[in-house]
Amino acid sequence: MSSDEEPPVTGEPTEAEESRVLTYVAPFFGVLLIAAGIPLAIVGGYVVVQDTFGLCGDPDIEVRAVGADERPAETIETIPYENLSDAEQRAVREAIDSPHNEATVEGDRLVNEEALLDGVIVTVDGDRYYVRIASLNSCLEAQPLLFPIGSVAILVGIAGVLTPPIYRKLAGFEERMQRDRRR
């Protein structure tokens, strides 16, 4: 060996086993953590802010006039208008007057929720209407801890994905330091 050639450095962090683990395994698990963390963070964050932004709340009902010659199925229940709660009565009247035939049941909890889920016939001022719940607009229920857990998983995953380039830079720096010490 001449003085210009340096002996191969052994015991360095760039050995094959360490290199494979840090080059392939760490980024793979990093990507898995990111993939698992994104939905957790989204759902957890949504649960925390959904009520603040009014993304959940009162149920909607839809009303459709039943024709004079139309016969509803025998399984459809008929409920007298007077048996509806005040909030349900207001919503039925509002939906009848609405161009979309829908209204929100504001206030009380639905007293006739079970029947309205299946749909009922209600007679208002002599006219028959088919009334059913169009949307419950219920809040999503999940653990609020999903947001921090998902965020941490994403951050750890990013660290795993960034491990190979950081590792290569540090390994190269360490090898240069080793060479400089030998001189």
PDB file of C-alpha atoms in Angstrom:
ATOM      1  CA  MET A   1       0.000   0.000   0.000  1.00  0.00           C
ATOM      2  CA  SER A   2       1.247   3.404  -0.841  1.00  0.00           C
ATOM      3  CA  SER A   3       0.903   6.400   1.427  1.00  0.00           C
ATOM      4  CA  ASP A   4      -1.856   7.803  -0.815  1.00  0.00           C
ATOM      5  CA  GLU A   5      -4.095   4.775  -0.307  1.00  0.00           C
ATOM      6  CA  GLU A   6      -5.898   4.497   2.975  1.00  0.00           C
ATOM      7  CA  PRO A   7      -6.631   1.170   4.601  1.00  0.00           C
ATOM      8  CA  PRO A   8     -10.293   0.178   4.581  1.00  0.00           C
ATOM      9  CA  VAL A   9     -12.063   1.330   7.691  1.00  0.00           C
ATOM     10  CA  THR A  10     -13.781  -1.450   9.623  1.00  0.00           C
ATOM     11  CA  GLY A  11     -16.328  -1.295  12.397  1.00  0.00           C
ATOM     12  CA  GLU A  12     -17.958   1.755  10.838  1.00  0.00           C
ATOM     13  CA  PRO A  13     -21.710   2.386  10.920  1.00  0.00           C
ATOM     14  CA  THR A  14     -21.893   1.738   7.197  1.00  0.00           C
ATOM     15  CA  GLU A  15     -21.638  -2.020   7.593  1.00  0.00           C
ATOM     16  CA  ALA A  16     -24.101  -4.039   5.522  1.00  0.00           C
ATOM     17  CA  GLU A  17     -26.418  -5.179   8.336  1.00  0.00           C
ATOM     18  CA  GLU A  18     -26.859  -1.723   9.836  1.00  0.00           C
ATOM     19  CA  SER A  19     -27.156  -0.199   6.413  1.00  0.00           C
ATOM     20  CA  ARG A  20     -30.033  -2.517   5.390  1.00  0.00           C
ATOM     21  CA  VAL A  21     -31.945  -1.903   8.590  1.00  0.00           C
ATOM     22  CA  LEU A  22     -31.581   1.844   8.425  1.00  0.00           C
ATOM     23  CA  THR A  23     -32.053   2.057   4.663  1.00  0.00           C
ATOM     24  CA  TYR A  24     -35.065  -0.238   4.225  1.00  0.00           C
ATOM     25  CA  VAL A  25     -36.688  -1.251   7.516  1.00  0.00           C
ATOM     26  CA  ALA A  26     -36.863   2.159   9.230  1.00  0.00           C
ATOM     27  CA  PRO A  27     -38.461   3.911   6.222  1.00  0.00           C
ATOM     28  CA  PHE A  28     -40.896   1.022   5.734  1.00  0.00           C
ATOM     29  CA  PHE A  29     -42.133   1.263   9.310  1.00  0.00           C
ATOM     30  CA  GLY A  30     -42.098   5.042   8.983  1.00  0.00           C
ATOM     31  CA  VAL A  31     -44.462   4.870   6.018  1.00  0.00           C
ATOM     32  CA  LEU A  32     -46.713   2.451   7.918  1.00  0.00           C
ATOM     33  CA  LEU A  33     -46.847   4.840  10.877  1.00  0.00           C
ATOM     34  CA  ILE A  34     -47.667   7.770   8.610  1.00  0.00           C
ATOM     35  CA  ALA A  35     -50.389   5.739   6.873  1.00  0.00           C
ATOM     36  CA  ALA A  36     -51.925   4.773  10.223  1.00  0.00           C
ATOM     37  CA  GLY A  37     -51.459   8.215  11.768  1.00  0.00           C
ATOM     38  CA  ILE A  38     -53.195  10.255   9.054  1.00  0.00           C
ATOM     39  CA  PRO A  39     -56.696   8.794   9.522  1.00  0.00           C
ATOM     40  CA  LEU A  40     -56.289   8.775  13.303  1.00  0.00           C
ATOM     41  CA  ALA A  41     -55.325  12.440  13.333  1.00  0.00           C
ATOM     42  CA  ILE A  42     -58.124  13.394  10.932  1.00  0.00           C
ATOM     43  CA  VAL A  43     -60.859  11.563  12.855  1.00  0.00           C
ATOM     44  CA  GLY A  44     -59.521  12.715  16.231  1.00  0.00           C
ATOM     45  CA  GLY A  45     -59.295  16.314  15.056  1.00  0.00           C
ATOM     46  CA  TYR A  46     -62.773  16.183  13.535  1.00  0.00           C
ATOM     47  CA  VAL A  47     -64.264  14.869  16.788  1.00  0.00           C
ATOM     48  CA  VAL A  48     -62.747  17.791  18.673  1.00  0.00           C
ATOM     49  CA  VAL A  49     -64.005  20.539  16.319  1.00  0.00           C
ATOM     50  CA  GLN A  50     -67.251  19.130  14.885  1.00  0.00           C
ATOM     51  CA  ASP A  51     -69.538  20.724  17.444  1.00  0.00           C
ATOM     52  CA  THR A  52     -67.693  24.062  17.338  1.00  0.00           C
ATOM     53  CA  PHE A  53     -68.250  24.418  13.587  1.00  0.00           C
ATOM     54  CA  GLY A  54     -71.825  23.126  13.703  1.00  0.00           C
ATOM     55  CA  LEU A  55     -71.021  19.959  11.777  1.00  0.00           C
ATOM     56  CA  CYS A  56     -73.478  17.929  13.789  1.00  0.00           C
ATOM     57  CA  GLY A  57     -76.723  18.720  15.399  1.00  0.00           C
ATOM     58  CA  ASP A  58     -80.427  18.499  14.860  1.00  0.00           C
ATOM     59  CA  PRO A  59     -81.986  15.872  12.587  1.00  0.00           C
ATOM     60  CA  ASP A  60     -83.628  16.718   9.276  1.00  0.00           C
ATOM     61  CA  ILE A  61     -86.993  15.383   8.123  1.00  0.00           C
ATOM     62  CA  GLU A  62     -88.462  15.233   4.662  1.00  0.00           C
ATOM     63  CA  VAL A  63     -92.131  15.461   3.808  1.00  0.00           C
ATOM     64  CA  ARG A  64     -93.850  14.230   0.640  1.00  0.00           C
ATOM     65  CA  ALA A  65     -97.532  14.718  -0.118  1.00  0.00           C
ATOM     66  CA  VAL A  66     -99.478  11.484  -0.527  1.00  0.00           C
ATOM     67  CA  GLY A  67    -101.790  11.601  -3.542  1.00  0.00           C
ATOM     68  CA  ALA A  68    -105.530  11.102  -3.138  1.00  0.00           C
ATOM     69  CA  ASP A  69    -105.460   7.870  -5.141  1.00  0.00           C
ATOM     70  CA  GLU A  70    -102.167   6.677  -3.614  1.00  0.00           C
ATOM     71  CA  ARG A  71    -102.383   3.889  -1.056  1.00  0.00           C
ATOM     72  CA  PRO A  72     -99.401   3.622   1.301  1.00  0.00           C
ATOM     73  CA  ALA A  73     -98.248   0.166   2.310  1.00  0.00           C
ATOM     74  CA  GLU A  74    -100.050  -1.355   5.267  1.00  0.00           C
ATOM     75  CA  THR A  75     -96.783  -1.515   7.193  1.00  0.00           C
ATOM     76  CA  ILE A  76     -96.476   2.294   7.249  1.00  0.00           C
ATOM     77  CA  GLU A  77     -97.699   3.626  10.545  1.00  0.00           C
ATOM     78  CA  THR A  78    -100.105   6.565  10.766  1.00  0.00           C
ATOM     79  CA  ILE A  79     -99.452   9.098  13.516  1.00  0.00           C
ATOM     80  CA  PRO A  80    -101.896  11.878  14.365  1.00  0.00           C
ATOM     81  CA  TYR A  81    -100.357  15.336  13.946  1.00  0.00           C
ATOM     82  CA  GLU A  82    -101.219  16.124  17.574  1.00  0.00           C
ATOM     83  CA  ASN A  83     -99.035  13.217  18.771  1.00  0.00           C
ATOM     84  CA  LEU A  84     -95.913  14.808  17.289  1.00  0.00           C
ATOM     85  CA  SER A  85     -93.778  16.910  19.622  1.00  0.00           C
ATOM     86  CA  ASP A  86     -93.839  20.691  19.213  1.00  0.00           C
ATOM     87  CA  ALA A  87     -90.445  20.619  17.456  1.00  0.00           C
ATOM     88  CA  GLU A  88     -91.620  17.827  15.126  1.00  0.00           C
ATOM     89  CA  GLN A  89     -94.837  19.735  14.328  1.00  0.00           C
ATOM     90  CA  ARG A  90     -92.877  22.916  13.518  1.00  0.00           C
ATOM     91  CA  ALA A  91     -90.511  20.940  11.288  1.00  0.00           C
ATOM     92  CA  VAL A  92     -93.384  19.242   9.426  1.00  0.00           C
ATOM     93  CA  ARG A  93     -95.068  22.609   8.756  1.00  0.00           C
ATOM     94  CA  GLU A  94     -91.746  24.137   7.690  1.00  0.00           C
ATOM     95  CA  ALA A  95     -90.992  21.204   5.363  1.00  0.00           C
ATOM     96  CA  ILE A  96     -94.441  21.449   3.763  1.00  0.00           C
ATOM     97  CA  ASP A  97     -93.764  25.109   2.939  1.00  0.00           C
ATOM     98  CA  SER A  98     -90.148  24.498   1.875  1.00  0.00           C
ATOM     99  CA  PRO A  99     -89.308  24.105  -1.825  1.00  0.00           C
ATOM    100  CA  HIS A 100     -87.004  21.210  -0.889  1.00  0.00           C
ATOM    101  CA  ASN A 101     -89.644  19.544   1.311  1.00  0.00           C
ATOM    102  CA  GLU A 102     -87.100  19.286   4.127  1.00  0.00           C
ATOM    103  CA  ALA A 103     -86.723  20.945   7.506  1.00  0.00           C
ATOM    104  CA  THR A 104     -84.647  20.635  10.649  1.00  0.00           C
ATOM    105  CA  VAL A 105     -86.207  19.430  13.888  1.00  0.00           C
ATOM    106  CA  GLU A 106     -84.766  22.004  16.268  1.00  0.00           C
ATOM    107  CA  GLY A 107     -85.011  21.809  20.005  1.00  0.00           C
ATOM    108  CA  ASP A 108     -86.510  18.712  21.593  1.00  0.00           C
ATOM    109  CA  ARG A 109     -85.179  15.293  21.011  1.00  0.00           C
ATOM    110  CA  LEU A 110     -87.266  13.370  18.510  1.00  0.00           C
ATOM    111  CA  VAL A 111     -90.141  11.839  20.458  1.00  0.00           C
ATOM    112  CA  ASN A 112     -91.212   9.649  17.535  1.00  0.00           C
ATOM    113  CA  GLU A 113     -87.716   8.818  16.287  1.00  0.00           C
ATOM    114  CA  GLU A 114     -88.330   5.079  15.871  1.00  0.00           C
ATOM    115  CA  ALA A 115     -91.448   5.616  13.760  1.00  0.00           C
ATOM    116  CA  LEU A 116     -89.939   8.494  11.758  1.00  0.00           C
ATOM    117  CA  LEU A 117     -86.901   6.387  10.856  1.00  0.00           C
ATOM    118  CA  ASP A 118     -89.229   3.988   9.022  1.00  0.00           C
ATOM    119  CA  GLY A 119     -91.513   6.750   7.748  1.00  0.00           C
ATOM    120  CA  VAL A 120     -95.052   7.608   8.826  1.00  0.00           C
ATOM    121  CA  ILE A 121     -98.219   9.092   7.399  1.00  0.00           C
ATOM    122  CA  VAL A 122     -99.283  12.345   9.070  1.00  0.00           C
ATOM    123  CA  THR A 123    -102.459  14.259   8.242  1.00  0.00           C
ATOM    124  CA  VAL A 124    -102.052  18.052   8.350  1.00  0.00           C
ATOM    125  CA  ASP A 125    -105.055  20.288   7.605  1.00  0.00           C
ATOM    126  CA  GLY A 126    -106.814  17.435   5.804  1.00  0.00           C
ATOM    127  CA  ASP A 127    -103.826  16.560   3.568  1.00  0.00           C
ATOM    128  CA  ARG A 128    -101.828  13.372   4.066  1.00  0.00           C
ATOM    129  CA  TYR A 129     -98.025  13.495   4.051  1.00  0.00           C
ATOM    130  CA  TYR A 130     -95.356  10.842   4.152  1.00  0.00           C
ATOM    131  CA  VAL A 131     -92.840  12.023   6.772  1.00  0.00           C
ATOM    132  CA  ARG A 132     -89.471  10.433   7.475  1.00  0.00           C
ATOM    133  CA  ILE A 133     -86.065  11.315   8.869  1.00  0.00           C
ATOM    134  CA  ALA A 134     -83.764  12.381   6.048  1.00  0.00           C
ATOM    135  CA  SER A 135     -80.632  12.743   8.165  1.00  0.00           C
ATOM    136  CA  LEU A 136     -79.904  12.346  11.854  1.00  0.00           C
ATOM    137  CA  ASN A 137     -76.850  14.648  11.699  1.00  0.00           C
ATOM    138  CA  SER A 138     -75.477  12.961  14.774  1.00  0.00           C
ATOM    139  CA  CYS A 139     -72.022  13.784  16.022  1.00  0.00           C
ATOM    140  CA  LEU A 140     -69.218  11.363  15.274  1.00  0.00           C
ATOM    141  CA  GLU A 141     -68.233   9.605  18.456  1.00  0.00           C
ATOM    142  CA  ALA A 142     -64.601   8.660  18.834  1.00  0.00           C
ATOM    143  CA  GLN A 143     -61.904   9.135  21.419  1.00  0.00           C
ATOM    144  CA  PRO A 144     -60.416  12.644  21.251  1.00  0.00           C
ATOM    145  CA  LEU A 145     -57.021  11.073  22.028  1.00  0.00           C
ATOM    146  CA  LEU A 146     -56.917   9.841  18.442  1.00  0.00           C
ATOM    147  CA  PHE A 147     -55.650  13.257  17.331  1.00  0.00           C
ATOM    148  CA  PRO A 148     -52.486  13.328  19.490  1.00  0.00           C
ATOM    149  CA  ILE A 149     -51.859   9.617  18.907  1.00  0.00           C
ATOM    150  CA  GLY A 150     -52.171  10.105  15.141  1.00  0.00           C
ATOM    151  CA  SER A 151     -49.969  13.212  15.225  1.00  0.00           C
ATOM    152  CA  VAL A 152     -47.228  11.411  17.137  1.00  0.00           C
ATOM    153  CA  ALA A 153     -47.444   8.453  14.743  1.00  0.00           C
ATOM    154  CA  ILE A 154     -47.034  10.817  11.793  1.00  0.00           C
ATOM    155  CA  LEU A 155     -44.019  12.547  13.366  1.00  0.00           C
ATOM    156  CA  VAL A 156     -42.326   9.253  14.268  1.00  0.00           C
ATOM    157  CA  GLY A 157     -43.100   7.975  10.761  1.00  0.00           C
ATOM    158  CA  ILE A 158     -41.495  11.052   9.205  1.00  0.00           C
ATOM    159  CA  ALA A 159     -38.425  10.447  11.353  1.00  0.00           C
ATOM    160  CA  GLY A 160     -38.333   6.857  10.071  1.00  0.00           C
ATOM    161  CA  VAL A 161     -38.609   7.961   6.457  1.00  0.00           C
ATOM    162  CA  LEU A 162     -35.862  10.541   6.935  1.00  0.00           C
ATOM    163  CA  THR A 163     -33.557   8.047   8.664  1.00  0.00           C
ATOM    164  CA  PRO A 164     -31.591   6.917   5.530  1.00  0.00           C
ATOM    165  CA  PRO A 165     -30.472  10.364   4.340  1.00  0.00           C
ATOM    166  CA  ILE A 166     -29.639  11.474   7.872  1.00  0.00           C
ATOM    167  CA  TYR A 167     -27.840   8.197   8.500  1.00  0.00           C
ATOM    168  CA  ARG A 168     -25.787   8.533   5.316  1.00  0.00           C
ATOM    169  CA  LYS A 169     -24.748  12.078   6.186  1.00  0.00           C
ATOM    170  CA  LEU A 170     -23.746  11.122   9.730  1.00  0.00           C
ATOM    171  CA  ALA A 171     -21.938   7.972   8.556  1.00  0.00           C
ATOM    172  CA  GLY A 172     -20.015   9.956   5.961  1.00  0.00           C
ATOM    173  CA  PHE A 173     -19.152  12.579   8.559  1.00  0.00           C
ATOM    174  CA  GLU A 174     -17.933   9.901  10.971  1.00  0.00           C
ATOM    175  CA  GLU A 175     -15.820   8.209   8.281  1.00  0.00           C
ATOM    176  CA  ARG A 176     -14.202  11.552   7.404  1.00  0.00           C
ATOM    177  CA  MET A 177     -13.473  12.144  11.085  1.00  0.00           C
ATOM    178  CA  GLN A 178     -11.876   8.692  11.338  1.00  0.00           C
ATOM    179  CA  ARG A 179      -9.690   9.409   8.307  1.00  0.00           C
ATOM    180  CA  ASP A 180      -8.667  12.794   9.649  1.00  0.00           C
ATOM    181  CA  ARG A 181      -7.604  11.239  12.981  1.00  0.00           C
ATOM    182  CA  ARG A 182      -5.359   8.756  11.238  1.00  0.00           C
ATOM    183  CA  ARG A 183      -3.467  11.453   9.409  1.00  0.00           C
TER     184      ARG A 183
END
